[in-house]
mmCIF file of the C-alpha atoms, coordinates in Angstrom:
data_MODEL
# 
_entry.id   MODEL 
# 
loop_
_atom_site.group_PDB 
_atom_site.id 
_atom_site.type_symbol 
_atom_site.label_atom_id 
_atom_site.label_alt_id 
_atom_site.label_comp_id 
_atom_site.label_asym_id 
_atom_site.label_entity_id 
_atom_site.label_seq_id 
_atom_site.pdbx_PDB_ins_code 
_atom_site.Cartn_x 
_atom_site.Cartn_y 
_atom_site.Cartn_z 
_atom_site.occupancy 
_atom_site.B_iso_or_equiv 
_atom_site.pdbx_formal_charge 
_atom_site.auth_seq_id 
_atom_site.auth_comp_id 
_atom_site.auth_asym_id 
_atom_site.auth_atom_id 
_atom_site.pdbx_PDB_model_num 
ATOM 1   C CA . UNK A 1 1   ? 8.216   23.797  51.318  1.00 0.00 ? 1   UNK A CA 1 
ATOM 2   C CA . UNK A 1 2   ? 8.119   21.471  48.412  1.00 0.00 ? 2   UNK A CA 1 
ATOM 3   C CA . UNK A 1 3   ? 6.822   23.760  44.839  1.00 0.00 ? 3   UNK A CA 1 
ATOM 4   C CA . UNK A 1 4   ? 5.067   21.114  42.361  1.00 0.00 ? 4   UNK A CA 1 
ATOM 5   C CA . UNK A 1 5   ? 5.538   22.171  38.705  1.00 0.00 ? 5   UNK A CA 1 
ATOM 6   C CA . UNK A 1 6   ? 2.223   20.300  36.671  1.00 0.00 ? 6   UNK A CA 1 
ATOM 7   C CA . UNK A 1 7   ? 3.851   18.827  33.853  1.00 0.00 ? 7   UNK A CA 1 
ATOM 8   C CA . UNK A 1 8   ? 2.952   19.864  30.051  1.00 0.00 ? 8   UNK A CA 1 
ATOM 9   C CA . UNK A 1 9   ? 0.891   17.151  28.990  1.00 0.00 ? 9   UNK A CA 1 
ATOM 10  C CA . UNK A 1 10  ? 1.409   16.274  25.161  1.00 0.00 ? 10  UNK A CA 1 
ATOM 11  C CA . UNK A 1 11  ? -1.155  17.100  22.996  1.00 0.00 ? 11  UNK A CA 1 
ATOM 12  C CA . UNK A 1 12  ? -2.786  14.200  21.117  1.00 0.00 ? 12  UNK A CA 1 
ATOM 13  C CA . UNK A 1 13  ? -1.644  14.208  17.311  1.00 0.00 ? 13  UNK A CA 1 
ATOM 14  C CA . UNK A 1 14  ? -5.008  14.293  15.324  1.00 0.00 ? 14  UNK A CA 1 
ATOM 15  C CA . UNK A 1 15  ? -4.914  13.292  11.267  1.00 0.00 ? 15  UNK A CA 1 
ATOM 16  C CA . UNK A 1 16  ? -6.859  14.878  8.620   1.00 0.00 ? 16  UNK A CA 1 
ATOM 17  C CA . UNK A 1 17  ? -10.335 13.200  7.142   1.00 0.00 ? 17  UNK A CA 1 
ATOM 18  C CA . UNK A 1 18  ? -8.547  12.925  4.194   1.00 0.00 ? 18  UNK A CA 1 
ATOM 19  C CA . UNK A 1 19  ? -5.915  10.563  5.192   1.00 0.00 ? 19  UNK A CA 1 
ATOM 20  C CA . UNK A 1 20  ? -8.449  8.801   7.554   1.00 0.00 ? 20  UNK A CA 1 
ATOM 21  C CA . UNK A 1 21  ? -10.390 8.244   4.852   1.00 0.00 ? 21  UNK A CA 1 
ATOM 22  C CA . UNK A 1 22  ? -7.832  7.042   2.190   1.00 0.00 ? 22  UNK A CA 1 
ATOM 23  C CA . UNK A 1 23  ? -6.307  4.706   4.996   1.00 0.00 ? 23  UNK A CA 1 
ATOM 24  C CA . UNK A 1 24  ? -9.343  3.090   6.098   1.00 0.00 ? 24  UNK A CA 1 
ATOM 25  C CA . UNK A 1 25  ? -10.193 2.661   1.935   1.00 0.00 ? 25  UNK A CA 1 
ATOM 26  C CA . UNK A 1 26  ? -6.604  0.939   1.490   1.00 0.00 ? 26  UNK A CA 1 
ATOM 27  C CA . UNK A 1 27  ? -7.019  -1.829  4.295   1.00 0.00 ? 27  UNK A CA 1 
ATOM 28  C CA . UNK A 1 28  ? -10.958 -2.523  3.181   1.00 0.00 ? 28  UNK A CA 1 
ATOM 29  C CA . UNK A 1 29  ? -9.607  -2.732  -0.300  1.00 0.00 ? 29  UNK A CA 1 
ATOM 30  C CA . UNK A 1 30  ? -6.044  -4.480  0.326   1.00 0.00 ? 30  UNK A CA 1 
ATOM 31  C CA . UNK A 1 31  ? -7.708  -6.969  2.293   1.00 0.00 ? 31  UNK A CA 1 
ATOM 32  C CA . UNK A 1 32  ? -10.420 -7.747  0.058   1.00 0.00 ? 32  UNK A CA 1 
ATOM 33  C CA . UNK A 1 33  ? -7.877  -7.581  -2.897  1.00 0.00 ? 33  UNK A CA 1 
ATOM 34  C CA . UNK A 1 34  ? -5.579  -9.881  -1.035  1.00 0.00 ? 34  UNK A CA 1 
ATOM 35  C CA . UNK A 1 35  ? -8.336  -13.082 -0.134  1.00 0.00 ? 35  UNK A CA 1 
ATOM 36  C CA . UNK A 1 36  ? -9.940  -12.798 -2.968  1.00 0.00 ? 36  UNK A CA 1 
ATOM 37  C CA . UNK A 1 37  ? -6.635  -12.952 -4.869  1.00 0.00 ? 37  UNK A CA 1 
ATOM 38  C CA . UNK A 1 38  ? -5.466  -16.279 -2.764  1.00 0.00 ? 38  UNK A CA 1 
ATOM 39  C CA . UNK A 1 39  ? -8.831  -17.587 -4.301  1.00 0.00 ? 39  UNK A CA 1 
ATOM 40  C CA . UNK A 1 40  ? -8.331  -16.968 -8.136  1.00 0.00 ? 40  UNK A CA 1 
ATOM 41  C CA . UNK A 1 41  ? -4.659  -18.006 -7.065  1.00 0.00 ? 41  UNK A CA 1 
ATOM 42  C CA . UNK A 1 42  ? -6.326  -21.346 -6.034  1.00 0.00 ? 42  UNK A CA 1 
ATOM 43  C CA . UNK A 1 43  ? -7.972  -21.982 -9.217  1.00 0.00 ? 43  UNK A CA 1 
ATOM 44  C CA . UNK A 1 44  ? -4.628  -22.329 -11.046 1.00 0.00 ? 44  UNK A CA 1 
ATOM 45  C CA . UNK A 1 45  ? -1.702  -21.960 -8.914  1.00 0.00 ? 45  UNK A CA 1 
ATOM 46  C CA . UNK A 1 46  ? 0.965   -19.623 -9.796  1.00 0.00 ? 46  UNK A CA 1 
ATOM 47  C CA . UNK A 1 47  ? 3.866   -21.948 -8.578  1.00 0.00 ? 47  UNK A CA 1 
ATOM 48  C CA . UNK A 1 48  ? 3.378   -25.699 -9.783  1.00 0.00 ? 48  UNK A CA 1 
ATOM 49  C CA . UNK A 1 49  ? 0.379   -25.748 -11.804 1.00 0.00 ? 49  UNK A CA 1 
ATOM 50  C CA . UNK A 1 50  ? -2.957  -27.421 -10.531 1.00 0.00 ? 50  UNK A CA 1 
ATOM 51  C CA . UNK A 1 51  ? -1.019  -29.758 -8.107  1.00 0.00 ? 51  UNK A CA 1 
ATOM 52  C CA . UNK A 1 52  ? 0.407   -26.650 -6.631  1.00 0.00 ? 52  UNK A CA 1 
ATOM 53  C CA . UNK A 1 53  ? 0.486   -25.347 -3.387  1.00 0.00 ? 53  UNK A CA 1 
ATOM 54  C CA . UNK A 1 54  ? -3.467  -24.308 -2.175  1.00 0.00 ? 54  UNK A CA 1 
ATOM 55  C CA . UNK A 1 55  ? -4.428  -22.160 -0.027  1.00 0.00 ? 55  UNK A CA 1 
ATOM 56  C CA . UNK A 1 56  ? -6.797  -22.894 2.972   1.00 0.00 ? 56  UNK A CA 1 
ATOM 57  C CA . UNK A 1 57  ? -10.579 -21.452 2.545   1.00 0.00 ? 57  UNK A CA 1 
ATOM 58  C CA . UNK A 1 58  ? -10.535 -19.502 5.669   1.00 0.00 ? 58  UNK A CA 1 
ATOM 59  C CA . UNK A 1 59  ? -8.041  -17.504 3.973   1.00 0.00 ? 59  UNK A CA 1 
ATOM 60  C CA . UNK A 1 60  ? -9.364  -16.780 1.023   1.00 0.00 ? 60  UNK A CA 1 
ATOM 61  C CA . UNK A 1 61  ? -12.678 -14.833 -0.249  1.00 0.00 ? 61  UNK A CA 1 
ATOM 62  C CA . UNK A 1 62  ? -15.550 -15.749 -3.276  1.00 0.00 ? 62  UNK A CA 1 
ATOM 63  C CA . UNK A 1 63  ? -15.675 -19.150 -2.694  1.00 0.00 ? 63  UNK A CA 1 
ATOM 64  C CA . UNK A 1 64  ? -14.812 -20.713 -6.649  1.00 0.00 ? 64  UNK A CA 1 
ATOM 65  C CA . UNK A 1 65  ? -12.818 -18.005 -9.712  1.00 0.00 ? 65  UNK A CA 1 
ATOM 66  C CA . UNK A 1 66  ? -15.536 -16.408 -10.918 1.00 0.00 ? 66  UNK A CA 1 
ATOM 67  C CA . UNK A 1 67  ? -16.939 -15.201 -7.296  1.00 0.00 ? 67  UNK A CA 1 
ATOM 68  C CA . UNK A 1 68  ? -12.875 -14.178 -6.414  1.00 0.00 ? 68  UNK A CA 1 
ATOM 69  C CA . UNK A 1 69  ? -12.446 -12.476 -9.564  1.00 0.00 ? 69  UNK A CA 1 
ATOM 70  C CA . UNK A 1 70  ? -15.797 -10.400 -8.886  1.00 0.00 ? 70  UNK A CA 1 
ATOM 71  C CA . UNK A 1 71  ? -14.442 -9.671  -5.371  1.00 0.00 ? 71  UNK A CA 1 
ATOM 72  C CA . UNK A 1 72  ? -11.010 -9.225  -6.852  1.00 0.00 ? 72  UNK A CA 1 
ATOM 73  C CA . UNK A 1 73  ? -11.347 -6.149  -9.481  1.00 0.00 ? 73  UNK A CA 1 
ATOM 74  C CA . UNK A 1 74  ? -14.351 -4.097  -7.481  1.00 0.00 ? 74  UNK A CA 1 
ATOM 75  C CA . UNK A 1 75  ? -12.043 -4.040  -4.563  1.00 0.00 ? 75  UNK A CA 1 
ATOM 76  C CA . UNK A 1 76  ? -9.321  -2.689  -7.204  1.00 0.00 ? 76  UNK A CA 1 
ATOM 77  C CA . UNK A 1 77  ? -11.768 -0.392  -8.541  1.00 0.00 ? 77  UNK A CA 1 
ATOM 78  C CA . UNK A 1 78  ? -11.937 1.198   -4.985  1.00 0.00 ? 78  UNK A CA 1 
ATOM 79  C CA . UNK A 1 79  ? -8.022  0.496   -4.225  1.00 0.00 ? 79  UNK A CA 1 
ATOM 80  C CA . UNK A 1 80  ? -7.656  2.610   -7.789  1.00 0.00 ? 80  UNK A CA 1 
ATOM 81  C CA . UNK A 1 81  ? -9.743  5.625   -7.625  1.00 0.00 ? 81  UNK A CA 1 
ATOM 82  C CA . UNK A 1 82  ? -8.826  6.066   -3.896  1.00 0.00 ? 82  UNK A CA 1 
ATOM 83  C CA . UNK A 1 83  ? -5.202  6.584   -5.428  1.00 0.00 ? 83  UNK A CA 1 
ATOM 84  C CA . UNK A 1 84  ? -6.063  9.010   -7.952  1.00 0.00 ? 84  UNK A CA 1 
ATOM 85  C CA . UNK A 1 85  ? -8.219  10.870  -4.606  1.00 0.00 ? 85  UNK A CA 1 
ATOM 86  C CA . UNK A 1 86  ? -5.202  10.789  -2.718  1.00 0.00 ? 86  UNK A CA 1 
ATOM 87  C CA . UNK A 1 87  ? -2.732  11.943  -5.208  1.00 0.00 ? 87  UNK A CA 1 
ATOM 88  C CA . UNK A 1 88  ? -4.962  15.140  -6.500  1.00 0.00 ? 88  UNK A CA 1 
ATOM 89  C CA . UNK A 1 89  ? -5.968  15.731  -2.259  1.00 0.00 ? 89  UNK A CA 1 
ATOM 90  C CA . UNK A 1 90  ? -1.728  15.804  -1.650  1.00 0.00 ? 90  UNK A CA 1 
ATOM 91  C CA . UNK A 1 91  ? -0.913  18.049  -4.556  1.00 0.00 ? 91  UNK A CA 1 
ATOM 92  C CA . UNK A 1 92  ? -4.188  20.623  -3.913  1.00 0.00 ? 92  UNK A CA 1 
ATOM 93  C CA . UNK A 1 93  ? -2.638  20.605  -0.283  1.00 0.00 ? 93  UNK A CA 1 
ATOM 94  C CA . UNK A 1 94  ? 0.605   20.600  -0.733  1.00 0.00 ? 94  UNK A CA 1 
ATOM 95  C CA . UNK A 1 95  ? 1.291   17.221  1.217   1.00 0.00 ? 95  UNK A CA 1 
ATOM 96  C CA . UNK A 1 96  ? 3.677   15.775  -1.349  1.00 0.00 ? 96  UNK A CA 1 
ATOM 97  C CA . UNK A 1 97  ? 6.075   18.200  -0.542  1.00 0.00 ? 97  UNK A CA 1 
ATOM 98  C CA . UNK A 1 98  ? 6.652   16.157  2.572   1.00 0.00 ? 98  UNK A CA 1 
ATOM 99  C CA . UNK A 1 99  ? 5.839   12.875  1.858   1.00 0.00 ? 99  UNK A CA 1 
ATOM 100 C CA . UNK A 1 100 ? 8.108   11.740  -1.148  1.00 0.00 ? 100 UNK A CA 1 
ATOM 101 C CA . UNK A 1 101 ? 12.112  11.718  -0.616  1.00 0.00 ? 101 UNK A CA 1 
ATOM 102 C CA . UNK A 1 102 ? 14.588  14.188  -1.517  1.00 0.00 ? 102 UNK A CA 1 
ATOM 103 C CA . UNK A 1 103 ? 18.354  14.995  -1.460  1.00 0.00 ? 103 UNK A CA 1 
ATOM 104 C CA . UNK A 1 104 ? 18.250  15.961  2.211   1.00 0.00 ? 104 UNK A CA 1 
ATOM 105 C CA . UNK A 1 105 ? 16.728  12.262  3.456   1.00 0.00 ? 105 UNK A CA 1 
ATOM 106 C CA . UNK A 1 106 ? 19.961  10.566  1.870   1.00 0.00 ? 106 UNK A CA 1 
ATOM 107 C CA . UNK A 1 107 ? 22.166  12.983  3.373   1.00 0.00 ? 107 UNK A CA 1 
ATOM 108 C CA . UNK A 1 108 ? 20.525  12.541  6.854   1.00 0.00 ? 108 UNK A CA 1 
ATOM 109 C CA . UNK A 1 109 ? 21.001  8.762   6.580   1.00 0.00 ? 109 UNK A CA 1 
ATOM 110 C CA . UNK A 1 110 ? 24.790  9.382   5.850   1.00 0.00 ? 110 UNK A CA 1 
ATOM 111 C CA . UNK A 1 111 ? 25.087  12.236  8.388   1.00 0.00 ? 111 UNK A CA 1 
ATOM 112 C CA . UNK A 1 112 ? 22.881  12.735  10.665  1.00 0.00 ? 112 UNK A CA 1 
ATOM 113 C CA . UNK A 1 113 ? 22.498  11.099  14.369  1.00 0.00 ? 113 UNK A CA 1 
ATOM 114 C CA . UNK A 1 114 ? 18.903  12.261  15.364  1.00 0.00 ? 114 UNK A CA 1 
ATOM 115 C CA . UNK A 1 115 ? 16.625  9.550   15.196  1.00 0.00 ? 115 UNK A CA 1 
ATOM 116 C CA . UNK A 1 116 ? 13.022  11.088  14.623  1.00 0.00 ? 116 UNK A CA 1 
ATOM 117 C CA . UNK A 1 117 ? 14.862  12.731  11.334  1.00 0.00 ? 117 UNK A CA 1 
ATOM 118 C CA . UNK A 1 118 ? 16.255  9.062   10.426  1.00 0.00 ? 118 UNK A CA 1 
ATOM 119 C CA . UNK A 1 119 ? 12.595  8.003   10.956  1.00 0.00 ? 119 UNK A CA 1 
ATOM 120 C CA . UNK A 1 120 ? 11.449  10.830  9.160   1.00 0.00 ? 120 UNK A CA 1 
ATOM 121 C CA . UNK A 1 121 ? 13.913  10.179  6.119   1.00 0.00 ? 121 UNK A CA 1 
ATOM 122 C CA . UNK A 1 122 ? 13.371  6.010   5.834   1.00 0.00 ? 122 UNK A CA 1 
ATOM 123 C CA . UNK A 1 123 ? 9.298   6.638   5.833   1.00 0.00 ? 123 UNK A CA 1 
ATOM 124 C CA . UNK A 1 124 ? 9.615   9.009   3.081   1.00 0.00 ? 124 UNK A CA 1 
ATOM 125 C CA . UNK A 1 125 ? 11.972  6.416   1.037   1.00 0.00 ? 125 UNK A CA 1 
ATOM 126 C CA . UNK A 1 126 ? 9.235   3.660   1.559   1.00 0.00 ? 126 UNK A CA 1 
ATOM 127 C CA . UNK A 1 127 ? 6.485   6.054   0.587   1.00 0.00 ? 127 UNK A CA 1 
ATOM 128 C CA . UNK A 1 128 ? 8.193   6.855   -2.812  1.00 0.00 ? 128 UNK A CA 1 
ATOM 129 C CA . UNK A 1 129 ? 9.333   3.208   -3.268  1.00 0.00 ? 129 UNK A CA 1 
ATOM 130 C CA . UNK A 1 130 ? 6.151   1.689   -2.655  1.00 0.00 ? 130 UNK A CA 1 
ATOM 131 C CA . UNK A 1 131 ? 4.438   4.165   -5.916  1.00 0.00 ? 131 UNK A CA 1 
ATOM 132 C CA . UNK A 1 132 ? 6.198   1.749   -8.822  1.00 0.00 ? 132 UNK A CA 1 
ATOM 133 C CA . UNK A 1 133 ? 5.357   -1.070  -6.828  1.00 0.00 ? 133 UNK A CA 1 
ATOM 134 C CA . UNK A 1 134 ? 1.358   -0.261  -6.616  1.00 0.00 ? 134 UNK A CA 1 
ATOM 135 C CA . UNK A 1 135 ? 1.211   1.371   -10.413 1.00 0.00 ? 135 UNK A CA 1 
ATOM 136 C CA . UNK A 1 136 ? 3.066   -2.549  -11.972 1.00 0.00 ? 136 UNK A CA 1 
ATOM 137 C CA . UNK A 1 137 ? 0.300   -4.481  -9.555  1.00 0.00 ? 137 UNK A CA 1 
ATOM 138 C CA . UNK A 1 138 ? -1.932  -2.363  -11.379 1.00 0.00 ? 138 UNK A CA 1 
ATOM 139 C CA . UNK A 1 139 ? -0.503  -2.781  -14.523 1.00 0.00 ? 139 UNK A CA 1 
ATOM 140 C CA . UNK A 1 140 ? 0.188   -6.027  -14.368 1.00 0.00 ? 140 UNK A CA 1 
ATOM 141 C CA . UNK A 1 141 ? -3.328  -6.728  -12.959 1.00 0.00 ? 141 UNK A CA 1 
ATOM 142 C CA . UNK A 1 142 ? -5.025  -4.891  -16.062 1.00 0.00 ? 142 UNK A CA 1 
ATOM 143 C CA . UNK A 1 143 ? -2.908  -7.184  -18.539 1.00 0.00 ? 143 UNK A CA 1 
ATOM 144 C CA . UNK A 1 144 ? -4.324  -10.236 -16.474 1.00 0.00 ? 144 UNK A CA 1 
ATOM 145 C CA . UNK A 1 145 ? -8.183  -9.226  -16.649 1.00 0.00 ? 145 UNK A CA 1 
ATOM 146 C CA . UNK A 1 146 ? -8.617  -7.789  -20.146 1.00 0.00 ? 146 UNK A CA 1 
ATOM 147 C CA . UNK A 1 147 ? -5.364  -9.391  -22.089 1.00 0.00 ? 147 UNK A CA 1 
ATOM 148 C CA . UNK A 1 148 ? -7.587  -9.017  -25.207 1.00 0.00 ? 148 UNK A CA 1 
ATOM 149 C CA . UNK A 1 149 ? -7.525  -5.800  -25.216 1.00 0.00 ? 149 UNK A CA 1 
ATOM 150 C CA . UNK A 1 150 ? -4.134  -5.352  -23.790 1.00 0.00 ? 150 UNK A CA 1 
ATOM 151 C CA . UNK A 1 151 ? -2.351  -7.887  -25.457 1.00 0.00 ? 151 UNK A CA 1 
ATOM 152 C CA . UNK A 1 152 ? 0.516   -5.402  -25.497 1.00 0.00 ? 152 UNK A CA 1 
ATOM 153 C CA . UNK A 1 153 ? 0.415   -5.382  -21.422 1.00 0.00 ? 153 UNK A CA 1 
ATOM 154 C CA . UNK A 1 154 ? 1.265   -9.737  -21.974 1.00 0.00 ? 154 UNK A CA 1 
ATOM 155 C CA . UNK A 1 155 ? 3.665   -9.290  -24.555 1.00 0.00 ? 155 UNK A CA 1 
ATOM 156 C CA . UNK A 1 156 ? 5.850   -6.375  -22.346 1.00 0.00 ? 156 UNK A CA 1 
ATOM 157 C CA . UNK A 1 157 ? 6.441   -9.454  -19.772 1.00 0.00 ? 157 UNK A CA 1 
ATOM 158 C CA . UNK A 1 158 ? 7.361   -12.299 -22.494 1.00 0.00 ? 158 UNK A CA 1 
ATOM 159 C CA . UNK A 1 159 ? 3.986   -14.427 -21.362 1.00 0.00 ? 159 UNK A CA 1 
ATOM 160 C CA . UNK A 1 160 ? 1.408   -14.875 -19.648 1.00 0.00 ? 160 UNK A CA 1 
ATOM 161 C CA . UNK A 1 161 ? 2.531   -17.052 -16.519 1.00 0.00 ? 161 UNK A CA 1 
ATOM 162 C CA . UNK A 1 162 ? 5.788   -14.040 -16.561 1.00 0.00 ? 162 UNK A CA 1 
ATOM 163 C CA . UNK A 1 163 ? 3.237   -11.679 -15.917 1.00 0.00 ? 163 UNK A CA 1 
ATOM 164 C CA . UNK A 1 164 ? 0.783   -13.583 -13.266 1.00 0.00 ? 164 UNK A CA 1 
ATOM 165 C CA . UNK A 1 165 ? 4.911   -14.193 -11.577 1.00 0.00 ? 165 UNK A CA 1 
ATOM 166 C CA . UNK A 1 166 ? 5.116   -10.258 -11.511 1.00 0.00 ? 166 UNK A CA 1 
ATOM 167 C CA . UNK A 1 167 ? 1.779   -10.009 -10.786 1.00 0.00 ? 167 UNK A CA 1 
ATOM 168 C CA . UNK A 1 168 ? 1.836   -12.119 -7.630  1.00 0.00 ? 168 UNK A CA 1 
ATOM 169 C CA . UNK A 1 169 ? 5.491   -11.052 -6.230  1.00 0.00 ? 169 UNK A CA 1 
ATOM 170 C CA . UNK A 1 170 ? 4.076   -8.008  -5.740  1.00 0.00 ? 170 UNK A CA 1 
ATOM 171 C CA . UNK A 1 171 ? 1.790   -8.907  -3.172  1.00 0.00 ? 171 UNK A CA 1 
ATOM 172 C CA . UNK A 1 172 ? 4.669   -9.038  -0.463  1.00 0.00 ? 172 UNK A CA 1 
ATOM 173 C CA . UNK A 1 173 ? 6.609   -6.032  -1.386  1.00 0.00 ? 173 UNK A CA 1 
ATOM 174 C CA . UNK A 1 174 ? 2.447   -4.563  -0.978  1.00 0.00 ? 174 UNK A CA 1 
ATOM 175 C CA . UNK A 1 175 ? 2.451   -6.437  2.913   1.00 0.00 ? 175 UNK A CA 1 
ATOM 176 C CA . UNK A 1 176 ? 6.125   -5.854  3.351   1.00 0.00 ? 176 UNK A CA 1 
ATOM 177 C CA . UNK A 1 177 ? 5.397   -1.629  2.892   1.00 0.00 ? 177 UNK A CA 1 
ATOM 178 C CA . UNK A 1 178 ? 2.592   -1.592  5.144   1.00 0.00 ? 178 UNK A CA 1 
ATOM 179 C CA . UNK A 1 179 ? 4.506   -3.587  8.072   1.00 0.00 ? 179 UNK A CA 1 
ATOM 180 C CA . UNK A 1 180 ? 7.241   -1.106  7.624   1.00 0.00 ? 180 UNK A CA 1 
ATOM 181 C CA . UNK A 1 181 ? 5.157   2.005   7.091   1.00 0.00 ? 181 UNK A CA 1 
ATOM 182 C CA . UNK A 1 182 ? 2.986   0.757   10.461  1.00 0.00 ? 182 UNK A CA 1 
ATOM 183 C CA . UNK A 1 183 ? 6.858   0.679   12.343  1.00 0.00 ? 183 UNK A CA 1 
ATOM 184 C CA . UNK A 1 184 ? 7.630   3.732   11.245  1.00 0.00 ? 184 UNK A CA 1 
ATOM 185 C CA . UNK A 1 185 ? 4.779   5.664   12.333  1.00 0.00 ? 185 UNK A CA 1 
ATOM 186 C CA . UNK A 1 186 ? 4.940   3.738   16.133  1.00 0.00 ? 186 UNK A CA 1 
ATOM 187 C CA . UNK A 1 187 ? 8.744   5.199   16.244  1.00 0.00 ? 187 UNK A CA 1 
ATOM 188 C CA . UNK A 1 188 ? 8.071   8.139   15.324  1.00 0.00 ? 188 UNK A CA 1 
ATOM 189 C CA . UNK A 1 189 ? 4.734   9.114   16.816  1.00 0.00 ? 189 UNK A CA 1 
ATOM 190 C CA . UNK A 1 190 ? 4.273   6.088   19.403  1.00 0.00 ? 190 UNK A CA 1 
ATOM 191 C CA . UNK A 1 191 ? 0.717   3.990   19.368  1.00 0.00 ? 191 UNK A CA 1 
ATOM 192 C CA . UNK A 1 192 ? -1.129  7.414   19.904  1.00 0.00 ? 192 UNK A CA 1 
ATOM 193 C CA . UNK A 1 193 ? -0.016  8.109   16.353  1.00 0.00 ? 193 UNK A CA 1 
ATOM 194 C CA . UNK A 1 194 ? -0.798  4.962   14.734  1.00 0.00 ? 194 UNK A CA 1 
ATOM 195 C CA . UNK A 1 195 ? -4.591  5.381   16.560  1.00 0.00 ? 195 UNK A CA 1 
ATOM 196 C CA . UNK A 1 196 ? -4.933  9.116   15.645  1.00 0.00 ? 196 UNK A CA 1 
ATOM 197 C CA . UNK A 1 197 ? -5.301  7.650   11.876  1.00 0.00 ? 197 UNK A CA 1 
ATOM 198 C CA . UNK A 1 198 ? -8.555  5.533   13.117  1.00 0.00 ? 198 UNK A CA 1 
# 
């Protein structure tokens, strides 16, 4: 007589509105951020002046300057205040407290052998290493659209081609984070984990 045991089927993770919310915000406003970027990039190329390198249309957004630098700074409007949403909704819930690194992430990298907690330790490294990064694209891109009233902002980075240089090498640390943060959350939580967030 053969006895069948049904087998515990995993429950589903499921993410709060909150971070649903501030995720789908980021990729609108990344995205828009990034074409329309590539388009006031194209107007005066960071690398080699005017006979720089261009980038194709299709890959860019606003079709001349003016209509990428509208795109540009109300997509960092968004990208900005859903920052401050998302810092104020982790501290009134007490997210942070598991979000950003501490001591026992760098000891589990030099000790420990379970892999979910290596996971767990590497994805709270990138989210604390990717907050300087996003606060000097900010930075950087306030010097760049009002450097009359933040001439200081110019004058921290020597010029003003230093600080379009910083401005646009921060761009693929930005992609680099969110290919890495996407990785993460597969390994740790499979492609049910990366959906739950959608």
């Amino acid at each position: 007589m053969n006895s069948t045991v049904p087998s515990q089927t995993r429950k589903p993770p499921t993410q709060a509105i909150g971070a649903k919310i501030f995720h789908w915000c980021n990729i609108i406003s990344l995205f828009i951020m990034l074409t329309s970027g590539l388009q006031i990039y194209n107007a005066n190329p960071v690398f080699g002046g005017r006979a720089g390198l261009h980038i194709p249309p299709i890959f860019t957004l606003g079709g001349w300057l003016a209509g990428g630098r509208h795109w540009h700074f109300a997509a960092m409007w968004l990208f900005s205040l859903n920052l401050l949403w998302y810092g104020i909704y982790i501290l009134i819930t007490r997210r942070w407290r598991h979000r950003f690194v501490g001591a026992n992430d760098f000891k589990a990298l030099q000790k420990t052998q379970n892999s979910k907690r290596l996971i767990y330790a590497w994805h709270r490294i990138a989210y604390t290493a990717i907050i300087p990064i996003l606060l000097l694209a900010l930075f950087t891109g306030i010097g760049m659209y009002k450097p009359a009233q933040f001439p200081w902002i110019v004058d921290l980075f020597g010029n003003w081609q230093a600080l379009r240089i910083v401005h646009f090498a921060s761009v693929p640390l930005v992609i680099l984070f969110a290919v890495i943060h996407s990785r993460l959350g597969q390994k740790a939580g499979g492609t049910q984990l990366t959906e739950s967030m959608f």
